Coordinates of C-alpha atoms in Angstrom, one line a residue:
Chain V
M260 CA 46.0 8.1 163.9
N261 CA 45.2 11.3 162.0
S262 CA 44.2 9.3 158.9
I263 CA 41.9 7.1 161.0
W264 CA 40.2 10.2 162.5
T265 CA 39.8 11.7 159.0
I266 CA 38.0 8.7 157.7
A267 CA 35.9 8.4 160.9
R268 CA 35.0 12.1 160.8
K269 CA 33.7 11.7 157.2
E270 CA 31.5 8.7 158.2
L271 CA 30.2 10.7 161.2
S272 CA 29.3 13.8 159.1
D273 CA 27.8 11.5 156.4
S274 CA 25.4 10.0 159.0
L275 CA 24.5 13.5 160.2
R276 CA 23.9 14.7 156.7
N277 CA 21.7 11.8 155.6
R278 CA 19.9 11.9 158.9
W279 CA 20.7 8.3 159.9
L280 CA 21.9 9.3 163.3
I281 CA 18.9 11.4 164.2
A282 CA 16.5 8.8 162.7
I283 CA 18.0 5.9 164.7
A284 CA 17.9 8.0 167.9
L285 CA 14.3 8.9 167.3
V286 CA 13.3 5.3 166.7
F287 CA 15.0 4.2 169.9
A288 CA 13.4 7.0 171.9
V289 CA 9.9 6.3 170.6
L290 CA 10.2 2.5 171.2
A291 CA 11.6 2.9 174.7
L292 CA 8.9 5.4 175.7
G293 CA 6.2 3.2 174.1
I294 CA 7.4 0.1 176.0
A295 CA 7.7 2.1 179.3
W296 CA 4.2 3.5 179.0
F297 CA 2.4 0.4 177.8
G298 CA 4.6 -2.1 179.7
A299 CA 1.7 -3.1 181.9
A300 CA -0.8 -3.5 179.1
A301 CA -0.6 -7.3 179.4
S302 CA -2.1 -7.1 182.9
G303 CA -4.9 -4.9 181.6
Q304 CA -3.7 -1.4 182.4
V305 CA -1.7 1.4 180.9
G306 CA 1.3 2.5 182.9
Y307 CA 4.9 1.8 183.9
A308 CA 5.3 -1.8 184.9
S309 CA 8.6 -2.1 186.6
T310 CA 12.2 -1.3 185.7
P311 CA 13.3 -4.9 185.3
A312 CA 10.3 -5.7 183.1
T313 CA 10.8 -2.6 181.0
I314 CA 14.5 -3.4 180.5
A315 CA 13.7 -7.0 179.6
S316 CA 11.2 -5.9 177.0
L317 CA 13.6 -3.3 175.6
A318 CA 16.3 -6.0 175.4
S319 CA 14.0 -8.4 173.6
L320 CA 13.2 -5.7 171.1
G321 CA 16.8 -4.6 170.9
I322 CA 18.0 -8.0 169.7
F323 CA 15.9 -7.6 166.6
L324 CA 16.6 -4.0 165.9
I325 CA 20.2 -3.3 166.9
P326 CA 21.8 -6.0 164.7
L327 CA 19.6 -4.9 161.8
I328 CA 20.5 -1.2 162.1
A329 CA 24.2 -2.0 162.6
L330 CA 24.3 -4.2 159.6
L331 CA 22.5 -1.7 157.4
L332 CA 24.9 1.0 158.6
A333 CA 28.0 -0.9 157.8
Y334 CA 27.5 -3.5 155.1
D335 CA 28.7 -1.2 152.3
A336 CA 31.6 0.3 154.1
I337 CA 34.3 -1.1 151.8
V338 CA 32.3 -2.6 148.9
G339 CA 30.5 0.7 148.6
E340 CA 33.8 2.6 148.2
E341 CA 34.8 0.2 145.6
E342 CA 31.6 0.4 143.6
G343 CA 31.7 4.2 143.9
G344 CA 35.2 4.2 142.5
T345 CA 36.9 5.8 145.5
L346 CA 38.6 2.8 147.1
L347 CA 41.3 2.7 144.4
L348 CA 42.0 6.4 144.9
L349 CA 42.0 6.2 148.7
M350 CA 44.5 3.4 148.6
T351 CA 47.0 5.6 146.6
Y352 CA 47.0 8.0 149.5
P353 CA 49.3 7.6 152.5
L354 CA 46.6 5.4 154.2
S355 CA 46.9 1.8 155.0
R356 CA 44.0 -0.7 154.7
G357 CA 44.0 -1.1 158.5
Q358 CA 43.7 2.7 158.9
L359 CA 40.8 2.8 156.4
L360 CA 38.9 -0.1 158.2
F361 CA 39.5 1.2 161.7
G362 CA 38.5 4.7 160.6
K363 CA 35.3 3.4 159.2
F364 CA 34.7 1.4 162.4
L365 CA 35.3 4.5 164.6
G366 CA 32.8 6.5 162.5
H367 CA 30.1 3.9 162.3
G368 CA 30.7 2.9 165.9
L369 CA 30.4 6.5 167.2
T370 CA 27.3 7.0 165.0
L371 CA 25.6 4.1 166.6
A372 CA 26.8 5.0 170.1
F373 CA 25.5 8.6 169.8
A374 CA 22.2 7.4 168.5
T375 CA 21.8 4.9 171.3
L376 CA 22.9 7.3 174.0
I377 CA 20.5 10.1 172.7
G378 CA 17.6 7.8 172.0
F379 CA 17.6 5.6 175.1
G380 CA 19.0 8.4 177.3
V381 CA 16.1 10.7 176.5
A382 CA 13.7 7.9 177.2
G383 CA 15.4 7.1 180.5
V384 CA 15.3 10.8 181.6
A385 CA 11.6 11.0 180.6
I386 CA 10.8 7.9 182.6
A387 CA 12.7 9.3 185.6
V388 CA 10.9 12.6 185.4
L389 CA 7.3 11.5 184.5
V390 CA 6.8 8.2 186.4
D391 CA 6.0 8.5 190.1
N392 CA 7.8 6.4 192.6
V393 CA 10.4 5.0 190.3
A394 CA 13.6 4.1 192.0
I395 CA 16.0 6.5 190.3
G396 CA 19.2 4.6 191.3
T397 CA 18.0 1.2 189.9
L398 CA 16.6 2.9 186.8
A399 CA 19.9 4.7 186.1
A400 CA 22.0 1.7 186.7
A401 CA 19.8 -0.5 184.5
M402 CA 19.6 2.1 181.7
F403 CA 23.4 2.6 181.8
R404 CA 24.0 -1.2 181.6
F405 CA 21.4 -1.4 178.8
I406 CA 22.9 1.4 176.7
V407 CA 26.5 0.2 177.0
S408 CA 25.5 -3.4 176.2
T409 CA 23.4 -2.1 173.2
I410 CA 26.4 -0.2 171.9
L411 CA 28.7 -3.2 172.2
L412 CA 26.1 -5.5 170.5
G413 CA 25.9 -2.9 167.7
W414 CA 29.7 -2.8 167.3
G415 CA 29.7 -6.6 167.1
F416 CA 27.3 -6.5 164.1
I417 CA 29.2 -3.6 162.5
A418 CA 32.3 -5.7 162.6
L419 CA 30.5 -8.7 161.2
A420 CA 29.2 -6.6 158.4
Y421 CA 32.7 -5.5 157.6
M422 CA 33.8 -9.1 157.2
I423 CA 31.3 -9.3 154.4
S424 CA 32.0 -5.9 153.0
V425 CA 35.8 -6.5 152.6
R426 CA 35.2 -9.9 150.9
V427 CA 32.5 -9.4 148.2
S428 CA 32.7 -7.2 145.1
E429 CA 29.0 -6.2 144.7
K430 CA 26.8 -4.2 147.1
P431 CA 23.6 -6.3 146.6
V432 CA 25.5 -9.4 147.5
A433 CA 26.8 -7.7 150.7
A434 CA 23.3 -6.7 151.6
G435 CA 22.0 -10.2 151.1
L436 CA 24.7 -11.7 153.2
A437 CA 24.2 -9.1 155.9
L438 CA 20.5 -10.1 156.1
G439 CA 21.6 -13.7 156.3
I440 CA 23.7 -12.9 159.3
W441 CA 20.8 -11.2 161.0
F442 CA 18.5 -14.1 160.2
F443 CA 21.0 -16.6 161.6
F444 CA 21.8 -14.9 164.9
V445 CA 18.4 -13.4 165.7
L446 CA 16.0 -16.1 164.4
I447 CA 17.7 -19.4 163.6
F448 CA 20.4 -19.8 166.3
D449 CA 18.1 -20.3 169.3
L450 CA 15.9 -22.6 167.3
M451 CA 18.9 -24.7 166.4
L452 CA 20.0 -24.7 170.0
L453 CA 16.6 -25.8 171.2
G454 CA 16.5 -28.5 168.4
T455 CA 19.9 -29.8 169.5
L456 CA 18.8 -30.0 173.1
V457 CA 15.7 -32.0 172.2
A458 CA 17.3 -34.3 169.7
S459 CA 20.2 -35.1 172.0
E460 CA 17.8 -36.4 174.6
G461 CA 20.1 -35.3 177.4
K462 CA 23.2 -37.1 176.1
L463 CA 25.1 -33.8 175.7
N464 CA 27.3 -32.8 178.5
P465 CA 25.1 -30.5 180.6
E466 CA 28.1 -28.4 181.6
L467 CA 28.8 -27.6 178.0
L468 CA 25.4 -26.5 177.0
P469 CA 25.3 -23.0 178.6
W470 CA 28.5 -22.1 176.8
L471 CA 26.8 -22.6 173.5
L472 CA 24.9 -19.3 174.3
M473 CA 28.3 -17.5 174.1
L474 CA 28.3 -18.3 170.4
N475 CA 25.5 -15.8 169.8
P476 CA 26.1 -12.1 170.8
T477 CA 22.4 -11.4 171.0
D478 CA 22.0 -14.1 173.7
I479 CA 24.9 -12.7 175.7
Y480 CA 23.2 -9.3 175.4
R481 CA 19.9 -10.5 176.7
L482 CA 21.5 -12.5 179.5
L483 CA 23.4 -9.4 180.6
N484 CA 20.3 -7.2 180.8
I485 CA 18.1 -9.8 182.5
V486 CA 20.5 -11.7 184.8
A487 CA 21.7 -8.4 186.2
F488 CA 18.5 -8.1 188.3
G489 CA 19.3 -11.5 189.9
D490 CA 15.8 -12.6 188.9
G491 CA 16.1 -15.9 186.9
A492 CA 12.4 -16.0 186.5
Q493 CA 12.6 -13.6 183.6
L494 CA 14.8 -16.0 181.6
S495 CA 12.7 -18.0 179.2
G496 CA 13.4 -20.5 176.5
V497 CA 17.0 -21.3 175.8
L498 CA 18.1 -18.4 177.9
S499 CA 17.3 -20.4 181.0
L500 CA 20.5 -22.2 180.2
G501 CA 22.3 -19.0 181.0
A502 CA 21.4 -19.3 184.7
D503 CA 23.9 -22.2 184.9
L504 CA 26.8 -20.2 183.4
P505 CA 29.7 -20.0 185.9
I506 CA 31.1 -16.7 184.5
G507 CA 28.9 -14.0 185.9
A508 CA 28.3 -10.5 184.6
N509 CA 31.9 -9.6 184.1
G510 CA 32.4 -12.7 182.0
L511 CA 29.4 -11.7 179.9
W512 CA 30.7 -8.2 179.3
F513 CA 34.1 -9.7 178.3
A514 CA 32.3 -12.1 175.8
L515 CA 30.4 -9.2 174.3
V516 CA 33.6 -7.2 173.9
L517 CA 35.3 -10.2 172.2
W518 CA 32.3 -10.3 169.8
F519 CA 33.4 -7.1 168.2
V520 CA 37.1 -7.4 168.6
I521 CA 37.4 -10.8 166.9
P522 CA 35.2 -10.1 163.9
L523 CA 37.0 -6.7 163.4
A524 CA 40.4 -8.4 163.5
G525 CA 39.0 -11.0 161.0
A526 CA 37.7 -8.3 158.7
W527 CA 41.2 -6.6 158.8
A528 CA 42.9 -9.9 157.9
L529 CA 40.5 -10.5 155.0
F530 CA 40.9 -6.9 153.8
R531 CA 44.7 -7.2 153.7
R532 CA 44.3 -10.1 151.3
R533 CA 41.8 -8.3 149.0
R534 CA 43.0 -7.4 145.5
I535 CA 42.3 -3.8 144.5
Chain C
M101 CA 66.7 10.4 142.3
S102 CA 64.5 8.9 139.7
C103 CA 60.7 9.5 139.9
F104 CA 60.3 5.8 139.4
R105 CA 62.3 2.9 138.1
L106 CA 60.9 -0.4 136.9
E107 CA 63.6 -3.1 136.5
N108 CA 62.8 -6.3 134.7
V109 CA 59.3 -6.2 136.2
S110 CA 56.9 -9.1 135.6
Y111 CA 53.4 -9.4 137.0
R112 CA 51.1 -12.4 136.8
Y113 CA 47.5 -12.6 137.7
D114 CA 45.9 -16.0 138.0
K115 CA 48.9 -17.5 136.4
S116 CA 48.4 -15.5 133.2
P117 CA 51.2 -12.9 132.6
V118 CA 50.0 -9.3 132.6
L119 CA 53.5 -7.8 132.4
H120 CA 56.8 -9.4 131.5
G121 CA 60.3 -8.0 131.7
V122 CA 59.3 -4.3 131.8
D123 CA 62.1 -1.8 132.1
L124 CA 60.9 1.8 132.4
R125 CA 62.1 4.9 134.2
L126 CA 61.1 8.5 134.7
E127 CA 63.4 11.3 135.7
P128 CA 62.2 14.6 137.4
G129 CA 61.2 17.3 135.0
E130 CA 60.1 14.9 132.3
I131 CA 56.8 14.0 130.7
L132 CA 56.5 10.4 129.7
G133 CA 53.6 9.3 127.5
L134 CA 52.5 5.7 128.2
F135 CA 50.6 4.2 125.2
G136 CA 49.2 0.9 124.3
H137 CA 46.1 -1.0 123.3
N138 CA 43.5 -2.0 125.9
G139 CA 45.0 -4.7 128.1
A140 CA 48.6 -3.9 127.1
G141 CA 49.5 -3.3 130.7
K142 CA 49.3 0.4 131.2
T143 CA 47.0 0.3 134.2
T144 CA 48.9 -2.6 135.8
S145 CA 52.2 -0.6 135.4
I146 CA 50.6 2.4 137.1
K147 CA 49.2 0.2 139.9
L148 CA 52.7 -1.3 140.5
I149 CA 54.2 2.2 140.8
L150 CA 51.4 3.3 143.1
G151 CA 52.2 0.3 145.3
L152 CA 48.6 -1.1 145.0
M153 CA 50.2 -4.5 143.9
T154 CA 53.6 -6.0 144.2
P155 CA 55.4 -7.4 141.2
T156 CA 55.8 -11.2 140.8
R157 CA 59.4 -10.6 139.7
G158 CA 61.7 -7.6 139.3
K159 CA 62.2 -4.4 141.2
V160 CA 60.0 -1.2 141.6
S161 CA 61.5 1.8 143.2
V162 CA 59.6 5.1 143.5
L163 CA 61.1 8.5 144.5
G164 CA 64.0 6.8 146.0
G165 CA 61.8 4.6 148.3
E166 CA 59.5 1.7 148.0
A167 CA 56.2 1.8 146.2
G168 CA 53.3 2.0 148.5
D169 CA 55.3 3.4 151.5
P170 CA 53.3 6.3 153.1
H171 CA 56.3 8.6 152.8
V172 CA 56.4 7.9 149.1
S173 CA 52.6 8.1 148.5
Q174 CA 52.6 11.5 150.1
H175 CA 54.5 12.9 147.0
I176 CA 52.5 11.1 144.3
G177 CA 49.4 12.6 142.6
Y178 CA 47.2 10.2 140.7
L179 CA 44.2 10.8 138.5
P180 CA 42.5 7.4 137.7
E181 CA 40.6 6.8 134.5
N182 CA 36.9 7.6 135.0
V183 CA 37.5 9.3 138.3
M184 CA 34.5 9.1 140.7
F185 CA 33.7 10.9 144.0
Y186 CA 31.2 10.9 146.8
P187 CA 28.1 12.3 145.0
Q188 CA 26.5 13.8 148.1
L189 CA 29.5 15.9 149.0
T190 CA 30.4 19.3 147.5
G191 CA 33.6 19.6 145.5
R192 CA 35.2 21.6 148.3
E193 CA 34.3 19.0 151.0
I194 CA 35.7 16.2 148.9
L195 CA 39.0 18.1 148.3
N196 CA 39.2 18.9 152.0
H197 CA 38.8 15.2 152.9
F198 CA 41.6 14.2 150.5
A199 CA 43.8 17.1 151.6
R200 CA 43.5 15.9 155.2
L201 CA 44.4 12.3 154.2
K202 CA 47.5 13.6 152.5
G203 CA 48.4 16.0 155.3
V204 CA 48.2 19.0 153.1
P205 CA 47.2 22.5 154.5
L206 CA 43.5 23.1 153.7
K207 CA 44.2 26.6 152.4
Q208 CA 45.4 24.9 149.2
V209 CA 41.9 23.6 148.5
P210 CA 40.2 26.8 147.2
E211 CA 43.3 27.8 145.3
L212 CA 43.4 24.5 143.5
L213 CA 39.7 24.5 142.7
E214 CA 40.2 28.0 141.4
Q215 CA 43.1 26.8 139.3
V216 CA 41.1 24.1 137.6
G217 CA 38.2 26.4 136.9
L218 CA 35.8 25.1 139.6
G219 CA 35.9 28.2 141.7
D220 CA 32.2 28.9 141.1
A221 CA 31.0 25.3 141.5
M222 CA 33.0 24.4 144.6
N223 CA 30.1 24.6 146.9
A224 CA 27.7 22.5 144.7
R225 CA 27.3 18.8 145.2
V226 CA 29.3 16.6 143.0
K227 CA 26.2 14.8 141.7
T228 CA 25.3 18.0 139.9
Y229 CA 28.7 18.1 138.2
S230 CA 29.2 17.3 134.5
K231 CA 31.7 14.8 133.4
G232 CA 34.2 17.5 132.6
M233 CA 33.8 19.1 136.0
R234 CA 34.3 15.8 137.7
Q235 CA 37.5 15.4 135.7
R236 CA 38.7 18.8 136.8
L237 CA 38.0 17.9 140.4
G238 CA 40.0 14.8 139.9
L239 CA 42.9 16.9 138.6
A240 CA 42.7 19.2 141.5
Q241 CA 42.8 16.1 143.7
A242 CA 45.9 14.8 141.9
L243 CA 47.7 18.2 142.3
L244 CA 47.2 18.3 146.1
G245 CA 50.4 18.9 148.0
K246 CA 52.5 19.7 144.8
P247 CA 53.5 16.1 144.0
K248 CA 56.9 15.1 142.7
L249 CA 55.4 12.4 140.6
L250 CA 52.1 12.9 138.8
M251 CA 50.3 10.1 137.0
L252 CA 47.4 10.9 134.9
D253 CA 45.2 8.3 133.2
E254 CA 43.2 9.8 130.3
P255 CA 43.2 13.3 131.8
T256 CA 41.5 15.1 128.9
V257 CA 38.4 12.9 128.8
G258 CA 35.3 15.2 129.0
L259 CA 37.4 18.4 128.8
D260 CA 36.6 21.0 126.2
P261 CA 39.4 22.2 123.9
V262 CA 40.2 25.3 125.9
A263 CA 40.3 23.3 129.2
T264 CA 42.5 20.7 127.5
A265 CA 45.0 23.4 126.4
D266 CA 44.9 24.9 129.9
L267 CA 45.7 21.5 131.3
Y268 CA 48.7 20.9 129.0
R269 CA 50.0 24.3 129.8
L270 CA 49.8 23.5 133.5
L271 CA 51.5 20.2 133.0
R272 CA 54.3 21.9 131.1
K273 CA 54.7 24.4 133.9
L274 CA 54.9 21.6 136.5
R275 CA 57.4 19.8 134.4
D276 CA 59.6 22.8 134.2
E277 CA 59.4 23.1 138.0
G278 CA 60.8 19.5 138.3
T279 CA 57.7 17.3 138.5
G280 CA 57.9 13.9 136.7
I281 CA 54.7 13.3 134.8
V282 CA 53.2 10.1 133.3
L283 CA 50.5 10.7 130.8
C284 CA 48.3 7.8 129.5
S285 CA 46.1 8.7 126.6
H286 CA 44.5 7.4 123.5
V287 CA 44.3 10.9 122.0
L288 CA 47.8 10.7 120.4
P289 CA 47.7 13.9 118.3
G290 CA 46.6 15.8 121.5
V291 CA 49.6 14.7 123.6
E292 CA 52.2 14.6 120.9
P293 CA 53.5 18.2 121.3
Y294 CA 53.8 17.9 125.1
I295 CA 55.5 14.6 125.8
D296 CA 59.3 14.3 126.2
R297 CA 59.4 10.6 125.8
A298 CA 57.0 7.9 124.8
A299 CA 56.7 4.3 125.9
I300 CA 54.7 1.9 123.8
L301 CA 53.4 -1.2 125.4
T302 CA 51.9 -4.2 123.7
D303 CA 50.8 -7.5 125.4
G304 CA 52.5 -6.7 128.6
A305 CA 56.0 -5.7 127.3
V306 CA 57.6 -2.4 126.3
K307 CA 57.8 -2.5 122.6
A308 CA 59.6 0.8 122.2
V309 CA 60.6 3.7 124.3
G310 CA 62.4 7.0 123.6
D311 CA 61.8 10.5 122.3
L312 CA 59.8 11.0 119.2
A313 CA 62.9 11.5 117.0
S314 CA 64.5 8.3 118.1
L315 CA 61.3 6.4 117.7
R316 CA 61.0 7.7 114.2
R317 CA 64.6 6.5 113.5
Q318 CA 63.7 3.1 114.9
T319 CA 60.7 2.7 112.7
N320 CA 62.6 3.9 109.6
M321 CA 59.3 5.2 108.3
P322 CA 59.5 7.3 105.2
V323 CA 59.2 11.1 105.3
T324 CA 56.8 12.6 102.9
L325 CA 57.8 15.6 100.8
S326 CA 55.1 17.7 99.4
L327 CA 56.3 19.5 96.2
E328 CA 54.8 22.3 94.1
A329 CA 56.1 22.4 90.6
A330 CA 57.8 25.5 89.2
N331 CA 57.5 24.5 85.5
G332 CA 54.7 22.0 85.3
I333 CA 54.3 18.6 86.9
P334 CA 55.9 16.4 84.2
A335 CA 59.1 18.3 84.4
L336 CA 59.2 18.0 88.2
E337 CA 58.4 14.3 88.0
K338 CA 61.4 13.9 85.7
A339 CA 63.6 15.8 88.1
I340 CA 62.5 13.5 91.0
V341 CA 63.2 10.3 89.1
A342 CA 66.6 11.7 88.1
A343 CA 67.4 12.8 91.6
S344 CA 66.3 9.6 93.4
A345 CA 68.6 7.5 91.3
D346 CA 66.0 4.7 91.0
N347 CA 65.3 4.3 94.6
G348 CA 61.8 3.2 94.0
L349 CA 60.1 6.3 95.5
M350 CA 56.4 6.5 95.6
I351 CA 55.0 9.5 93.8
R352 CA 51.4 10.6 94.1
S353 CA 49.8 13.7 92.9
A354 CA 47.2 15.6 95.0
N355 CA 45.8 19.1 94.6
G356 CA 48.4 19.9 91.9
R357 CA 51.2 18.9 94.2
L358 CA 53.4 15.9 94.2
Q359 CA 53.9 13.7 97.3
V360 CA 57.1 11.8 97.5
D361 CA 58.0 9.3 100.2
V362 CA 61.7 9.1 101.0
R363 CA 63.6 7.1 103.6
P364 CA 65.1 9.3 106.2
P365 CA 68.8 8.7 105.3
E366 CA 68.1 9.8 101.7
K367 CA 66.0 12.7 102.5
M368 CA 68.6 15.5 102.6
A369 CA 70.3 14.3 99.4
L370 CA 67.0 14.3 97.5
I371 CA 66.0 17.7 98.7
Q372 CA 69.4 19.1 97.8
A373 CA 69.1 17.6 94.3
L374 CA 65.6 18.9 93.7
L375 CA 66.4 22.4 94.8
D376 CA 69.4 22.4 92.5
S377 CA 67.2 21.3 89.6
G378 CA 65.1 24.5 89.9
E379 CA 61.8 22.6 89.3
V380 CA 60.5 23.2 92.9
Q381 CA 58.5 26.2 93.8
D382 CA 57.4 25.1 97.3
L383 CA 58.4 22.3 99.6
G384 CA 56.6 20.8 102.6
I385 CA 58.1 18.1 104.8
H386 CA 55.8 15.7 106.8
Q387 CA 57.4 13.6 109.5
P388 CA 55.6 10.5 110.7
T389 CA 53.4 11.5 113.6
L390 CA 53.2 9.9 117.0
E391 CA 50.1 8.1 115.7
D392 CA 52.0 6.8 112.7
V393 CA 54.8 5.6 114.9
Y394 CA 52.3 4.0 117.3
V395 CA 50.5 2.1 114.6
H396 CA 53.8 0.9 113.2
F397 CA 54.8 -0.6 116.6
I398 CA 51.5 -1.9 117.6
G399 CA 50.8 -3.4 114.2
S400 CA 47.3 -3.1 112.7
G401 CA 46.1 -6.4 114.1
G402 CA 42.5 -5.2 114.0
L403 CA 40.1 -4.5 116.8
A404 CA 39.7 -8.1 117.8
H405 CA 43.4 -8.4 118.7
R406 CA 43.3 -5.3 120.9
G407 CA 40.1 -6.1 122.7
G408 CA 41.8 -7.6 125.8
A409 CA 40.4 -6.7 129.2
Q410 CA 42.1 -3.9 131.1

């Protein structure tokens, strides 16, 4: 446990030193405040639209940004140590591969969690203080849900980045593959799903279709943040499938947790087989 | 308890043998030189002892335990070839990090940095360090927690002569305190005075192992006598021919002295005879150096033969 914390603490202090943590927090805060303030721009005025609309916009933005930041943060976790020449040395210390990997995850995970908490937390407080007539209870609950799900989504992509990082031997390759993962889950997956729906001409089992959304953590994340308001009208595109899901919010939370646990276990299994 | 023991160890990578049938051991308070051409299997042997890989066949035991066991790694210090560190951290931060991983009290860190001569630079970032300074930091890292087994791969690269002498003095002190030390180097004349035993590897097998005297005996290489004539060179030459009883000795002259090669078993008899003849004013004896012995065992197959990958 001590070794895991030693590795995690180095990652944390690295992300403080190179200003990653503060930069991510700043980006989140500015975006959240921007969306809150110009949320009603579509209807021709400047001002706070509504809490559900704001959260929906934030979540739509989040699915682009969070995976990208998480992948960037984590893609060189192991391959970077190897290229830097320190992996060999670390492995001669009383430190198992699992401890190194979980230590990295703890460090990167906490970095992302703190940045999210600070960035969106500040935005939430600013909205609560500056906007008149906002229902504080609804806002707090929605913000809490949004922040926690954002952190879980980020952890998922950190774990996915590790699966790459433990497998390849060059940093540029890891970076390329990480971008590929982003491209697949954020841009391609929904298109593929839509294409499958159209091409199958209704022959696919309609009970199976909503479950396909579970194969993409970004879809789970969006569902979680939008469905929570009990307002199916906000669901557009393939997400409307999610209205038919029989698992409810708890099931979605569970799925999002699985989405970081399974890739992390996979990365561990792959790392144990790696030759050093 | 031996520092490590390799028994009939073989290792294959992608079906090509890297090591075969290696027997090697190191006792506490001993400095073992590990020599061989590139690709001879030095690095692989070290990685097996460190527990980074497991042998295909044979047995590796380290400090009475199993290689790679955390309780064993705790007592091993290792300096890899071309050691590298996190460039954005200071020397002190890096050593703190490694000390925490090894469970060593942090108060050792400034002491060790002082000891390797980085006292003034410990708060500067490693990216500003020279090659020699990085090497010293690597040494300090290897010395964390006073290891019982210390393995150093090319420790003197980038060190100036004074620092090199300091290093060897330090190693000797640690040896006397009971540390077992493995020294890999290509600078054979540099390490020769400091090693207790040498192991010479070629193509994944131990070609020869022992202290320098026994290695010399194994090679049966001639000892060179350098003689200064008392009554002129021709007279001395005559005395040598008479004394050697037609053993086919090679005689060369250089700088007014005669160089005579003699097989070790005949050395004492020849010296005795020459001294009795009264023709010798001065006598020098040159034993084969570690480098001579090494070249003898490795063979001079040329660069191409030794160019294998590490």
